PDB file of C-alpha atoms and ligand atoms in Angstrom:
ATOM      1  CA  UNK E 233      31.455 -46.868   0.492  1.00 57.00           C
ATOM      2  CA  UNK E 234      30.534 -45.510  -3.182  1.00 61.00           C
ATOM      3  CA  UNK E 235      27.707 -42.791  -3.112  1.00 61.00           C
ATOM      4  CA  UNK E 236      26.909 -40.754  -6.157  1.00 69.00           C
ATOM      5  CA  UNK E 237      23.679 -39.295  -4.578  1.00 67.00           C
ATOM      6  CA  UNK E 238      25.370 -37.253  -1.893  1.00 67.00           C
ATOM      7  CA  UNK E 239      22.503 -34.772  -1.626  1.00 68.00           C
ATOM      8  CA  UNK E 240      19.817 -37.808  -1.034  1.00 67.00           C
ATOM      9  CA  UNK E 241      22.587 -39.017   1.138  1.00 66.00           C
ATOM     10  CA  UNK E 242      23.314 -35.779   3.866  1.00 67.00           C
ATOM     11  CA  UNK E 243      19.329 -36.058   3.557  1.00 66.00           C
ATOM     12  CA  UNK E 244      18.800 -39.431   5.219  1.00 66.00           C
ATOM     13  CA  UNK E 245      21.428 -39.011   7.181  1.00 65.00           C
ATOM     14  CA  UNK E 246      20.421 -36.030   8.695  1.00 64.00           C
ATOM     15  CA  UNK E 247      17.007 -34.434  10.484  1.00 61.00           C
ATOM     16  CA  UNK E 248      14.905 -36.293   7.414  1.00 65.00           C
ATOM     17  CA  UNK E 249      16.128 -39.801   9.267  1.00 63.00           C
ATOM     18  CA  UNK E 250      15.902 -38.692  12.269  1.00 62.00           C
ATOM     19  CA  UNK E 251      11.940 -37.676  11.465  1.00 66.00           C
ATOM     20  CA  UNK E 252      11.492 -40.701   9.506  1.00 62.00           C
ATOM     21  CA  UNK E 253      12.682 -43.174  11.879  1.00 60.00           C
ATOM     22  CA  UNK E 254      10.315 -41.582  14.570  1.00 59.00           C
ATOM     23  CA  UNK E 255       7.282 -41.629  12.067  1.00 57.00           C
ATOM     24  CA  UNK E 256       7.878 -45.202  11.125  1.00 56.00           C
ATOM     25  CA  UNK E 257       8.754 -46.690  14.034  1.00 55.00           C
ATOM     26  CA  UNK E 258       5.915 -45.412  16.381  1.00 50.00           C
ATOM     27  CA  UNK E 259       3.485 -48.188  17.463  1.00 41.00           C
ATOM     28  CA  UNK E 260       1.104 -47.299  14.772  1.00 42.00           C
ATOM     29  CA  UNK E 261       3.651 -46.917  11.760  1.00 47.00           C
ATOM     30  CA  UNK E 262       3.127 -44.401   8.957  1.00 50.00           C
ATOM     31  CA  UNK E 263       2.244 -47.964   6.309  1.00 64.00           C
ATOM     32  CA  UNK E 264       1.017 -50.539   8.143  1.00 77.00           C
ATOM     33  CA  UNK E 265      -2.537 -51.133   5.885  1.00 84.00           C
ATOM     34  CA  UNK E 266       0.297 -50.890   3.029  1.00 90.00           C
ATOM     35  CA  UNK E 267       3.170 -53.376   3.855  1.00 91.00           C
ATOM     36  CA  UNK E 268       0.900 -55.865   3.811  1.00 92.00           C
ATOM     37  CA  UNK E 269      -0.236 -55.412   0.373  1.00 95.00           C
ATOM     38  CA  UNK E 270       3.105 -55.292  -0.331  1.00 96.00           C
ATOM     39  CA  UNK E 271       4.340 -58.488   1.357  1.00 96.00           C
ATOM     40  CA  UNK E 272       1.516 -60.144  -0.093  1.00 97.00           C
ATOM     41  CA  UNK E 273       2.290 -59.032  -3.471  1.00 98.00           C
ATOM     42  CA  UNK E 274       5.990 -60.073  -3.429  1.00 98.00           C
ATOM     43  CA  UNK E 275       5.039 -63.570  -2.203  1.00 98.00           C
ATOM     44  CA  UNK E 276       7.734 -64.475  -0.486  1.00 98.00           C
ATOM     45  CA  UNK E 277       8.299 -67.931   0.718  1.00 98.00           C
ATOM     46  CA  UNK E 278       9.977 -69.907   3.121  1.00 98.00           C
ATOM     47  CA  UNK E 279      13.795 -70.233   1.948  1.00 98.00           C
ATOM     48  CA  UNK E 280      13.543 -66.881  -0.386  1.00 98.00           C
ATOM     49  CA  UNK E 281      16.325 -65.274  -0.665  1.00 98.00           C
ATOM     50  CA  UNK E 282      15.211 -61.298   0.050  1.00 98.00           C
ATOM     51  CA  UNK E 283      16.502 -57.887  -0.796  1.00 98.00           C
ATOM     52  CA  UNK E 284      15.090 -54.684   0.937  1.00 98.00           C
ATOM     53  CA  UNK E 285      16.084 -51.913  -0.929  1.00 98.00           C
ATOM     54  CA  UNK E 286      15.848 -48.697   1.403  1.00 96.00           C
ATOM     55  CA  UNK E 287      14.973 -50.162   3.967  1.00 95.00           C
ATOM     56  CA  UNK E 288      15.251 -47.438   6.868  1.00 91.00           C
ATOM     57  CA  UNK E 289      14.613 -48.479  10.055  1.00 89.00           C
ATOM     58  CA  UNK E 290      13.728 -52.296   8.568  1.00 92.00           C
ATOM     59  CA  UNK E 291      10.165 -53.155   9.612  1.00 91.00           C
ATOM     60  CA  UNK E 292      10.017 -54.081   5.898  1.00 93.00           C
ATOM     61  CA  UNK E 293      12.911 -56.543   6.258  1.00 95.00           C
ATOM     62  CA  UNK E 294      11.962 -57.959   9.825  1.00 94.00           C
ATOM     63  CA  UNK E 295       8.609 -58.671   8.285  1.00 94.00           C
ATOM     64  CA  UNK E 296       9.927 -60.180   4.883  1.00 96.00           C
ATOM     65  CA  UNK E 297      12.743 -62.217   7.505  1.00 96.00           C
ATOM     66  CA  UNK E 298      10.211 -64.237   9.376  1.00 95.00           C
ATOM     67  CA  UNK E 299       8.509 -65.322   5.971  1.00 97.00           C
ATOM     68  CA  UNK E 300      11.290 -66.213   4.386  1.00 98.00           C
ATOM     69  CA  UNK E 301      12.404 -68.050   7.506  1.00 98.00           C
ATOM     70  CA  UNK E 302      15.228 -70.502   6.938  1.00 97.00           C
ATOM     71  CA  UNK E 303      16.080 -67.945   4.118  1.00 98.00           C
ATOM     72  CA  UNK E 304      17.702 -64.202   4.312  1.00 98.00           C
ATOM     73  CA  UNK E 305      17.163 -60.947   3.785  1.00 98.00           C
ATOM     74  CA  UNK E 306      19.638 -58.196   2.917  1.00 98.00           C
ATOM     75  CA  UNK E 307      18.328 -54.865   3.608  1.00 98.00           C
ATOM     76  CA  UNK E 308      20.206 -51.994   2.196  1.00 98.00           C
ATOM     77  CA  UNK E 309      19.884 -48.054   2.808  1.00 95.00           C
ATOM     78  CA  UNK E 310      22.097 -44.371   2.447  1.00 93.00           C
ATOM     79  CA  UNK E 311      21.529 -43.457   5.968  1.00 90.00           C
ATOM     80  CA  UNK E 312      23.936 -45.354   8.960  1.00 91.00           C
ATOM     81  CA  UNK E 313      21.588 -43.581  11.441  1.00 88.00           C
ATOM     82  CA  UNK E 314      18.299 -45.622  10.322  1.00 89.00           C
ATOM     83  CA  UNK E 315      20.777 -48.993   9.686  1.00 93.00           C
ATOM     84  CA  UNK E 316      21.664 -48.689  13.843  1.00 91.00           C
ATOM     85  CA  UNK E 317      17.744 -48.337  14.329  1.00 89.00           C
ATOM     86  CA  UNK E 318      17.111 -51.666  11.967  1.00 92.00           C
ATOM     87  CA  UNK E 319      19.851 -53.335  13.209  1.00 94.00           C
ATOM     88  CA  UNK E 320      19.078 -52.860  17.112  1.00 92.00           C
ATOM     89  CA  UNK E 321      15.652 -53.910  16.535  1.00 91.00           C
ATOM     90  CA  UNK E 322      15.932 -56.606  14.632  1.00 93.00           C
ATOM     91  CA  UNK E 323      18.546 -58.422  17.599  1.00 95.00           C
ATOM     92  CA  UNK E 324      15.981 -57.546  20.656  1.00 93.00           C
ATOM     93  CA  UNK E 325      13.388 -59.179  18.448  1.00 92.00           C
ATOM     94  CA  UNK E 326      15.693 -62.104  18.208  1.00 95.00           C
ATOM     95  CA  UNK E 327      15.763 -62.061  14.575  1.00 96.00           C
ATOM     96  CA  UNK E 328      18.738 -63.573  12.826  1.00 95.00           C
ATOM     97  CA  UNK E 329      18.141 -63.749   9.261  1.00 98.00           C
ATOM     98  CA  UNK E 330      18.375 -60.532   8.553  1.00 97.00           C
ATOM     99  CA  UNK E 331      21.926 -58.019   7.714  1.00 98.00           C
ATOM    100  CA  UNK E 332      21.751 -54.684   6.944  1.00 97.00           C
ATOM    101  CA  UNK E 333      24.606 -52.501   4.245  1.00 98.00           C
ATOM    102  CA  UNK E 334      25.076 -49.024   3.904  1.00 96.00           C
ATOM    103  CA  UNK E 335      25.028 -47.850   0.878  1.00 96.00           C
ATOM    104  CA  UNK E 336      23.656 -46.467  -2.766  1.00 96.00           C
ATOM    105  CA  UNK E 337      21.683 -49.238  -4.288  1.00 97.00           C
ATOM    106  CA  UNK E 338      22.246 -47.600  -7.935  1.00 97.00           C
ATOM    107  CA  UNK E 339      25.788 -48.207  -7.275  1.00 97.00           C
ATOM    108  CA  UNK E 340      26.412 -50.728  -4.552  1.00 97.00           C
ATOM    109  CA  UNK E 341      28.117 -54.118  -4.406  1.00 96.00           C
ATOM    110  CA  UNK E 342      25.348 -56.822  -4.853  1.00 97.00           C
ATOM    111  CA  UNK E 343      25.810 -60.387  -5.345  1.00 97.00           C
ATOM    112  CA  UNK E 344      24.420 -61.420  -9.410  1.00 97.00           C
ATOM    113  CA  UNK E 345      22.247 -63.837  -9.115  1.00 97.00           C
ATOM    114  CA  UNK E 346      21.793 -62.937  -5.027  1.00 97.00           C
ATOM    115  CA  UNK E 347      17.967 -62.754  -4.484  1.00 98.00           C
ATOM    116  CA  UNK E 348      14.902 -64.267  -5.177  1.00 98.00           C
ATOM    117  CA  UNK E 349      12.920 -61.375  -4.942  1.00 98.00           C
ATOM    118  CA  UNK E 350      13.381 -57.605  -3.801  1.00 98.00           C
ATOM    119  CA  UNK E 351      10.941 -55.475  -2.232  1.00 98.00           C
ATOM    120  CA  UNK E 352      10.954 -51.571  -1.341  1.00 97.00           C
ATOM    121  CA  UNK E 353       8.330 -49.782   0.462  1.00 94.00           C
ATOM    122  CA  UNK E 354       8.853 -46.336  -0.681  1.00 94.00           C
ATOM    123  CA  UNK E 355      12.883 -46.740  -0.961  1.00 96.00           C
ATOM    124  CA  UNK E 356      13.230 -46.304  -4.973  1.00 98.00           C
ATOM    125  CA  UNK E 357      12.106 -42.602  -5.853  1.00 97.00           C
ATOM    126  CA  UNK E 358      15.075 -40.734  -5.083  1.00 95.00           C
ATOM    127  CA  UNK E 359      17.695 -42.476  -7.154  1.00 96.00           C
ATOM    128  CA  UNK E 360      20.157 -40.387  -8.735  1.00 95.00           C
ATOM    129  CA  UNK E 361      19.606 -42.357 -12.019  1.00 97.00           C
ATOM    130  CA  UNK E 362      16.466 -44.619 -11.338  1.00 98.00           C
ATOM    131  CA  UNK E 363      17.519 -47.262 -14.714  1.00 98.00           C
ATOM    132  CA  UNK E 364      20.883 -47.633 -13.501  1.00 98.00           C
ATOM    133  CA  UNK E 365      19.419 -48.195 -10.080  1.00 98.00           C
ATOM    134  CA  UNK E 366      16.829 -50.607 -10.822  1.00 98.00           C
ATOM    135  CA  UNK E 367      19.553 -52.222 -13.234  1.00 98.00           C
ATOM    136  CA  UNK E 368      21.942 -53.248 -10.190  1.00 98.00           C
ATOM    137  CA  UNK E 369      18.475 -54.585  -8.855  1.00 98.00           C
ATOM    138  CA  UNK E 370      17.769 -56.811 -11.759  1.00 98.00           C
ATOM    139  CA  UNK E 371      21.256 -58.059 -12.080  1.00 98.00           C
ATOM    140  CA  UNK E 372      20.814 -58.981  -8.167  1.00 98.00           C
ATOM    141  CA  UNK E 373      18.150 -60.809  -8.694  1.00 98.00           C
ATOM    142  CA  UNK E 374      17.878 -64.347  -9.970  1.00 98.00           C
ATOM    143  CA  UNK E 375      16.434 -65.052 -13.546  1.00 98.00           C
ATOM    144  CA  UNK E 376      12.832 -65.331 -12.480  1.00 97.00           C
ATOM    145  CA  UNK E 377      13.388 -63.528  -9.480  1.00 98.00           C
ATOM    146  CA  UNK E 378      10.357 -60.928  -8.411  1.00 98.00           C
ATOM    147  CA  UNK E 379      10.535 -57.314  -7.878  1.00 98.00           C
ATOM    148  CA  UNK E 380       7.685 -55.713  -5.679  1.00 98.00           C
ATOM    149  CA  UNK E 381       7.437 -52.035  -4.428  1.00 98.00           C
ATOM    150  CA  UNK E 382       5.150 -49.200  -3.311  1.00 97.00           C
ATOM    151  CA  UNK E 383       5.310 -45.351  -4.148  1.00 97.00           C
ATOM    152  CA  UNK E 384       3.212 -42.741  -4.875  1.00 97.00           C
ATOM    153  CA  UNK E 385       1.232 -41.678  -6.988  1.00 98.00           C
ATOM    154  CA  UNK E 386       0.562 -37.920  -8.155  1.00 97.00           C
ATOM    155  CA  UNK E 387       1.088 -35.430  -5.702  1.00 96.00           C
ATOM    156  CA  UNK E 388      -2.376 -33.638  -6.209  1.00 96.00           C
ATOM    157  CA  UNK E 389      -3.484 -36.981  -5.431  1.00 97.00           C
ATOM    158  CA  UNK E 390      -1.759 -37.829  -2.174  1.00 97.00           C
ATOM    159  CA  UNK E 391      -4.043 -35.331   0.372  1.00 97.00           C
ATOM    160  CA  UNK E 392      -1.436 -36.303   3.065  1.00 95.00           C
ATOM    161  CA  UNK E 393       1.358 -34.577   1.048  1.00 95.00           C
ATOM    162  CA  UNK E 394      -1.303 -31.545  -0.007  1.00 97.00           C
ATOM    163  CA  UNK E 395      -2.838 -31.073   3.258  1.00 97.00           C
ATOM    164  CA  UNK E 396       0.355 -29.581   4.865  1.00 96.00           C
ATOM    165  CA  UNK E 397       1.749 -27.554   2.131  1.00 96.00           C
ATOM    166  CA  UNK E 398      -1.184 -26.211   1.150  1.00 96.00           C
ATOM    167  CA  UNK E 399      -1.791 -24.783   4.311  1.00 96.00           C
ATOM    168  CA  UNK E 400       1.789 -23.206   4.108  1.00 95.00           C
ATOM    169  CA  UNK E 401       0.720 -21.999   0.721  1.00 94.00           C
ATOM    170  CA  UNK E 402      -2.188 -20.054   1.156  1.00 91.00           C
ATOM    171  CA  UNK E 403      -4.055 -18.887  -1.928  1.00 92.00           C
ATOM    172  CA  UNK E 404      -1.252 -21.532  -4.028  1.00 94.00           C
ATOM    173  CA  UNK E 405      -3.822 -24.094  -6.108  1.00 95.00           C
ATOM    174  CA  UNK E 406      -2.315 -27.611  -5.449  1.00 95.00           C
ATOM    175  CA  UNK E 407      -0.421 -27.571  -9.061  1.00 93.00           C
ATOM    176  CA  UNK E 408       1.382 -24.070  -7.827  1.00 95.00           C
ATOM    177  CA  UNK E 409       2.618 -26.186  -4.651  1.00 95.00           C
ATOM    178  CA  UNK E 410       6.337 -27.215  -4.460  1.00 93.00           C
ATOM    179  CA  UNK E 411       7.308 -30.999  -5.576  1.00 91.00           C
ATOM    180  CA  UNK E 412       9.327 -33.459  -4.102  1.00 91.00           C
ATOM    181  CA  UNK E 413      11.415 -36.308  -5.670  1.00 91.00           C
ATOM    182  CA  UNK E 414       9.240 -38.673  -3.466  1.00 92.00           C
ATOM    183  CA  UNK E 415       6.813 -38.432  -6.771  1.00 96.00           C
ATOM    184  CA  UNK E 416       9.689 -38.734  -8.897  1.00 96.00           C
ATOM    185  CA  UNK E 417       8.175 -42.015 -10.309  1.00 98.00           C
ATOM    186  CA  UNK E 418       4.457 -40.969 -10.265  1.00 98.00           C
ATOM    187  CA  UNK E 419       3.818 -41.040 -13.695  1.00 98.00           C
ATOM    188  CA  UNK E 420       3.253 -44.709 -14.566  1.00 98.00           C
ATOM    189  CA  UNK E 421       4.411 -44.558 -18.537  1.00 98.00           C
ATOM    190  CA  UNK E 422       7.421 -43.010 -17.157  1.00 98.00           C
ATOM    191  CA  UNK E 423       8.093 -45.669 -14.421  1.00 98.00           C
ATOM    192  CA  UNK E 424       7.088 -48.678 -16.880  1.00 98.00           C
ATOM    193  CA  UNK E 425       9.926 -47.537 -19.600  1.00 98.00           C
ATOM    194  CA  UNK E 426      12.287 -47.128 -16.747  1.00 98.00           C
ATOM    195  CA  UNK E 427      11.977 -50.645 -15.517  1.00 98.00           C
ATOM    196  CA  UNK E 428      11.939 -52.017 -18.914  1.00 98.00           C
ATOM    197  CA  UNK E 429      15.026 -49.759 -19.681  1.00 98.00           C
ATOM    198  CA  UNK E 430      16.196 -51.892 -16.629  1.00 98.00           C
ATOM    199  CA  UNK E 431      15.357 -55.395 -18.534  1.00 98.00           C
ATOM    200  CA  UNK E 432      12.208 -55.771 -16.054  1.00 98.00           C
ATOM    201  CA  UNK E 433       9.663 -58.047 -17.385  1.00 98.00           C
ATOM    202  CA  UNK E 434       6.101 -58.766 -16.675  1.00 98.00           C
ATOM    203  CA  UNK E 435       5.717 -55.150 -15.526  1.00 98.00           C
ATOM    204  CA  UNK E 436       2.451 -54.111 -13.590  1.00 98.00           C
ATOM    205  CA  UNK E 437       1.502 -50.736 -11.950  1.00 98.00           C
ATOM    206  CA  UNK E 438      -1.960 -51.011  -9.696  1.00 98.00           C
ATOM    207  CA  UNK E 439      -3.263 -48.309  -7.793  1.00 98.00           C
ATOM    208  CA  UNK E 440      -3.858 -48.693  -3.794  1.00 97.00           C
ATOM    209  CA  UNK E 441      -5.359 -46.609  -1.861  1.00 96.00           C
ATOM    210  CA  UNK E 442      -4.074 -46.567   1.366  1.00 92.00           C
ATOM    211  CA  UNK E 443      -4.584 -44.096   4.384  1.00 90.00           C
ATOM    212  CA  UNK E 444      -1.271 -42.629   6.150  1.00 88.00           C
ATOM    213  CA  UNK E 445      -0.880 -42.725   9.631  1.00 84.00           C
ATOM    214  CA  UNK E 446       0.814 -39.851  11.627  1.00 87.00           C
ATOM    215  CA  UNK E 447       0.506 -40.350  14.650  1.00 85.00           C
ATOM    216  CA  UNK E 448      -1.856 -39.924  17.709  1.00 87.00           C
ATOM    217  CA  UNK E 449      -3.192 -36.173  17.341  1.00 92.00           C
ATOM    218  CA  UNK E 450      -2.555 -33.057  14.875  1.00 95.00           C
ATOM    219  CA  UNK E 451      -0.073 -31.839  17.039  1.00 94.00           C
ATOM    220  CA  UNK E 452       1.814 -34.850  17.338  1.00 90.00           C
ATOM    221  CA  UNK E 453       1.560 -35.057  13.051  1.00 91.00           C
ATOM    222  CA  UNK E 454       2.559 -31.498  12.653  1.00 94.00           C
ATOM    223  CA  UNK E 455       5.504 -31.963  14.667  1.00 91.00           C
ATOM    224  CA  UNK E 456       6.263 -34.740  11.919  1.00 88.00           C
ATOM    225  CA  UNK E 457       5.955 -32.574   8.806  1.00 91.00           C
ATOM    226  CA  UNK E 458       8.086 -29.882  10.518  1.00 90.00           C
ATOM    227  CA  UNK E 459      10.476 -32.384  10.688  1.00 85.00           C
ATOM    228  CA  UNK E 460      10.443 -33.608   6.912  1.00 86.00           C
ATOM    229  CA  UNK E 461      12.161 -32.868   4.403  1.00 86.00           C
ATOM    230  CA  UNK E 462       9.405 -30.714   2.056  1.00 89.00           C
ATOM    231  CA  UNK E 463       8.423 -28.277   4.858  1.00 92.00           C
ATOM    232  CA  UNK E 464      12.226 -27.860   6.257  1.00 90.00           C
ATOM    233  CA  UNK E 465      12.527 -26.805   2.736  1.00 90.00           C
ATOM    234  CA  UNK E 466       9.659 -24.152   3.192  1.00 92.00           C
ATOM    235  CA  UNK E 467      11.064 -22.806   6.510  1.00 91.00           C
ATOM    236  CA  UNK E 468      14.283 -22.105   5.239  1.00 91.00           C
ATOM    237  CA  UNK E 469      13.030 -20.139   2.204  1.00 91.00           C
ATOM    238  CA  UNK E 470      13.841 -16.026   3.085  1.00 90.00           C
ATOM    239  CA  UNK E 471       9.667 -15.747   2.918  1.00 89.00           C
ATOM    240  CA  UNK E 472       8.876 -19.009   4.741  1.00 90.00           C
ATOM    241  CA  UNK E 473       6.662 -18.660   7.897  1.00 92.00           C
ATOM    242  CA  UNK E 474       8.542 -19.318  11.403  1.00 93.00           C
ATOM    243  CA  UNK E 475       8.419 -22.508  12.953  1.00 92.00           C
ATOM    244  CA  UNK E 476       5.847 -21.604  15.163  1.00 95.00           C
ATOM    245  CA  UNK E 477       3.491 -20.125  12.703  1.00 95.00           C
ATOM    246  CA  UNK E 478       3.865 -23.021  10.456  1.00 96.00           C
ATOM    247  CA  UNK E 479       2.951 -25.294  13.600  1.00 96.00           C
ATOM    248  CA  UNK E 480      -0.626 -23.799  13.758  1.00 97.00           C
ATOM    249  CA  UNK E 481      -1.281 -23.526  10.829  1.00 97.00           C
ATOM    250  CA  UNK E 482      -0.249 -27.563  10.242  1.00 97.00           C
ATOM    251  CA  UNK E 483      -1.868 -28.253  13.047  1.00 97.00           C
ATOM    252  CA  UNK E 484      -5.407 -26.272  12.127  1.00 98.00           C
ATOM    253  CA  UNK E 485      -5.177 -28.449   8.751  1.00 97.00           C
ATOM    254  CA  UNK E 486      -4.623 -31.831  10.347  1.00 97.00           C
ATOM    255  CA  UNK E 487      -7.387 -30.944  12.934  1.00 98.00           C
ATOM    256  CA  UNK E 488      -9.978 -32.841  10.327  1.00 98.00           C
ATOM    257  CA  UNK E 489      -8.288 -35.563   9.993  1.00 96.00           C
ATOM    258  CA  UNK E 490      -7.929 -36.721  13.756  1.00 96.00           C
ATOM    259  CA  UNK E 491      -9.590 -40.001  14.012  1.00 92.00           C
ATOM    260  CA  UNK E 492     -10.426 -42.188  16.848  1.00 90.00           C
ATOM    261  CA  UNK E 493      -6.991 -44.480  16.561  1.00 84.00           C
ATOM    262  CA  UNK E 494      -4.714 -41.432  15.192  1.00 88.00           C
ATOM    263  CA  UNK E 495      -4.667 -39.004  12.525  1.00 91.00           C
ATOM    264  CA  UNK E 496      -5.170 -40.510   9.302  1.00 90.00           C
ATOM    265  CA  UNK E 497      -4.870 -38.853   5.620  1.00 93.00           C
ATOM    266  CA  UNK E 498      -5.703 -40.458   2.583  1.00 94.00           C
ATOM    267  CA  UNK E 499      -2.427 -41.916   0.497  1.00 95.00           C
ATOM    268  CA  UNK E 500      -2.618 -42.363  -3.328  1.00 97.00           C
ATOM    269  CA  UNK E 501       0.223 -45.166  -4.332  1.00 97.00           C
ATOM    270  CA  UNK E 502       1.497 -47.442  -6.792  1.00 98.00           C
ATOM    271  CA  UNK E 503       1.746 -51.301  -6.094  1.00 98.00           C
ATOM    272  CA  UNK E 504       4.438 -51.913  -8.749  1.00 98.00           C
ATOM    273  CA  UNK E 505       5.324 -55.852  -9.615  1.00 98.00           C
ATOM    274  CA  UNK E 506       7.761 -56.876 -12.174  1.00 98.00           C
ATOM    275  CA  UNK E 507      10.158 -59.929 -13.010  1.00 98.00           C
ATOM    276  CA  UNK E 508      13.632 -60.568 -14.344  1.00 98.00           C
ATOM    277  CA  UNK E 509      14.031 -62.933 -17.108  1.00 97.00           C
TER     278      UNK E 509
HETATM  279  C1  SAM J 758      10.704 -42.751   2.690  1.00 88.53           C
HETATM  280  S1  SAM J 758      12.036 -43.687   3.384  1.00 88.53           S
HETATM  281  C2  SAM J 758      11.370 -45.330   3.437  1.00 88.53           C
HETATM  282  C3  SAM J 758      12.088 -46.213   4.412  1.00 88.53           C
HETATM  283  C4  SAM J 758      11.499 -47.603   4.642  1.00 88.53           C
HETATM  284  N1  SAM J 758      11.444 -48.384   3.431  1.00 88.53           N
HETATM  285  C5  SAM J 758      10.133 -47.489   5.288  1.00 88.53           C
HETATM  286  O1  SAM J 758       9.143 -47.870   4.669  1.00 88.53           O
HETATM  287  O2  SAM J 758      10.060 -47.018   6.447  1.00 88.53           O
HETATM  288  C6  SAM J 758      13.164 -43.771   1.998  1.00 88.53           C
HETATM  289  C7  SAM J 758      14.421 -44.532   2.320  1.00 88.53           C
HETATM  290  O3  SAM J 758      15.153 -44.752   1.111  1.00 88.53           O
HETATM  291  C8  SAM J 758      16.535 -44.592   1.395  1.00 88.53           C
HETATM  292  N2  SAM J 758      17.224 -44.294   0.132  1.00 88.53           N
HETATM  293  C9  SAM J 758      17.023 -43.232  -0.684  1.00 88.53           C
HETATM  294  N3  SAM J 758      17.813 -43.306  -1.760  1.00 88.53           N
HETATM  295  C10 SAM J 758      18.544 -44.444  -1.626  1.00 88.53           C
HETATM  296  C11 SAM J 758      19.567 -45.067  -2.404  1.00 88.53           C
HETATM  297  N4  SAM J 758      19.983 -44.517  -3.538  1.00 88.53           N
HETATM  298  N5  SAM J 758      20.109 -46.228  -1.960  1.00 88.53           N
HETATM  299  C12 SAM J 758      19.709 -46.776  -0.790  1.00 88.53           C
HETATM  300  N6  SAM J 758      18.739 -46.232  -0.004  1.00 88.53           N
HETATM  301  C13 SAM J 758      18.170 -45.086  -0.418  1.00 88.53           C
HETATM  302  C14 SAM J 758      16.589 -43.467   2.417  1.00 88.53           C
HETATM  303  O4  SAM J 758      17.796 -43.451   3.145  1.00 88.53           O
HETATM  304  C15 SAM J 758      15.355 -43.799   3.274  1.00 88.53           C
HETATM  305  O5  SAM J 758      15.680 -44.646   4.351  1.00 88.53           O
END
């Protein structure tokens, strides 16, 4: 298998899939209100031909498999430990139209011509080199073919990203707080040239609000930023609070948002829509 983004790579293969695959596969998963804007957005129909790129633990792709039922979907992903999730899944739900590769989408093997339409909820920001990436895409895709994903918006916008660092940033304004490459396409001028670098088409960016879901109480969503990538980052820094400390103080800061169903933090993204020629 070719990978030239090794570090996004040990990542998602590592405690960031492990914490993802828990987030996103609990009963109330971390996108539901989104994926269906999504779905709805890439309009797929019966017989479609599908491509899921980063597609984790594949709710995306089961969902996109029974619409495009007769058709298939092809979901592909870096991290073998989220494949064995999708894959498992998908067989005790009885679904057959779906298969599942391991691999770099910027780089990996795709059939020309291969799809009517690819989709990615929150699978295309941490590309190594996003035009080559979204290249392979568009040469995967059929001319006319559809391309349909979510990400997010500015950080200062997404309160579920500024909630939890902030309060492991004390006295840090939310500019000072540290980034992530998960906003790596934020800026829409910058994410509109890179599809058209790509030969995307028909290019649209609309925002969608969207709350996130984290799961049943603040000490249950804590437990889920500890686990992710941003914050690991913070604990291992030499002046980083313990695990423990940061634990209260996440879980202090989440307190607020405890709802009824779950905790639930407001989500800034982009609903991005585009077609090959
Ligand atoms: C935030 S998760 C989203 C997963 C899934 N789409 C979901 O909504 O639950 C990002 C996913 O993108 C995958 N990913 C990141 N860079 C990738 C690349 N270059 N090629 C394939 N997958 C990639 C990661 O392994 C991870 O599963």
């Amino acid at each position: 298998m070719y990978i030239v983004n090794t570090d996004q790579a040990e990542a998602w293969n590592g405690p960031e899939a492990v914490n993802w695959a828990g987030l996103s596969e609990r009963d109330d998963p971390v996108n539901g209100a989104l994926t269906e804007i999504l779905l709805t957005a890439a309009g797929i129909r019966p017989e479609d031909r599908v491509l899921d790129v980063g597609c984790g633990t594949g709710g995306t792709t089961r969902l996109a498999a029974r619409l495009a039922a007769p058709g298939r979907v092809l979901g592909v992903d870096l991290s073998a430990l989220l494949l064995d999730h999708a894959w498992n899944t998908a067989t005790a739900a009885g679904i057959d139209n779906v298969e599942f590769e391991q691999g770099d989408v910027q780089v990996h093997s795709l059939p020309g011509n291969g799809f009517d339409v690819a989709i990615s909820q929150f699978g295309v920001m941490f590309f190594a080199d996003p035009v080559a990436a979204f290249a392979n895409i568009r040469y995967a895709l059929r001319p006319g073919g559809r391309l349909a994903f979510v990400c997010p918006r500015d950080m200062a916008e997404n309160t579920w990203y500024v909630v939890p660092m902030s309060a492991l940033h004390p006295g840090r304004t939310v500019t000072e707080l540290p980034g992530s490459a998960m906003f790596s396409l934020a800026d829409p001028a910058w994410l509109t040239e890179v599809l058209k670098r790509a030969g995307f088409t028909d290019i649209r960016t609309r925002p969608v609000d969207a709350p996130m879901a984290f799961g049943p109480d603040a000490g249950a969503a804590a437990d889920g930023f500890l686990g992710s990538g941003p914050v690991l980052a913070v604990l291992q820094r030499a002046d980083g609070p313990t695990a423990e400390v940061a634990r209260q103080l996440l879980v202090e800061a989440l307190r607020p948002y405890e709802e009824p169903d779950g905790v639930r933090i407001p989500g800034a993204h982009w609903l991005v829509t585009a077609a090959r020629p």
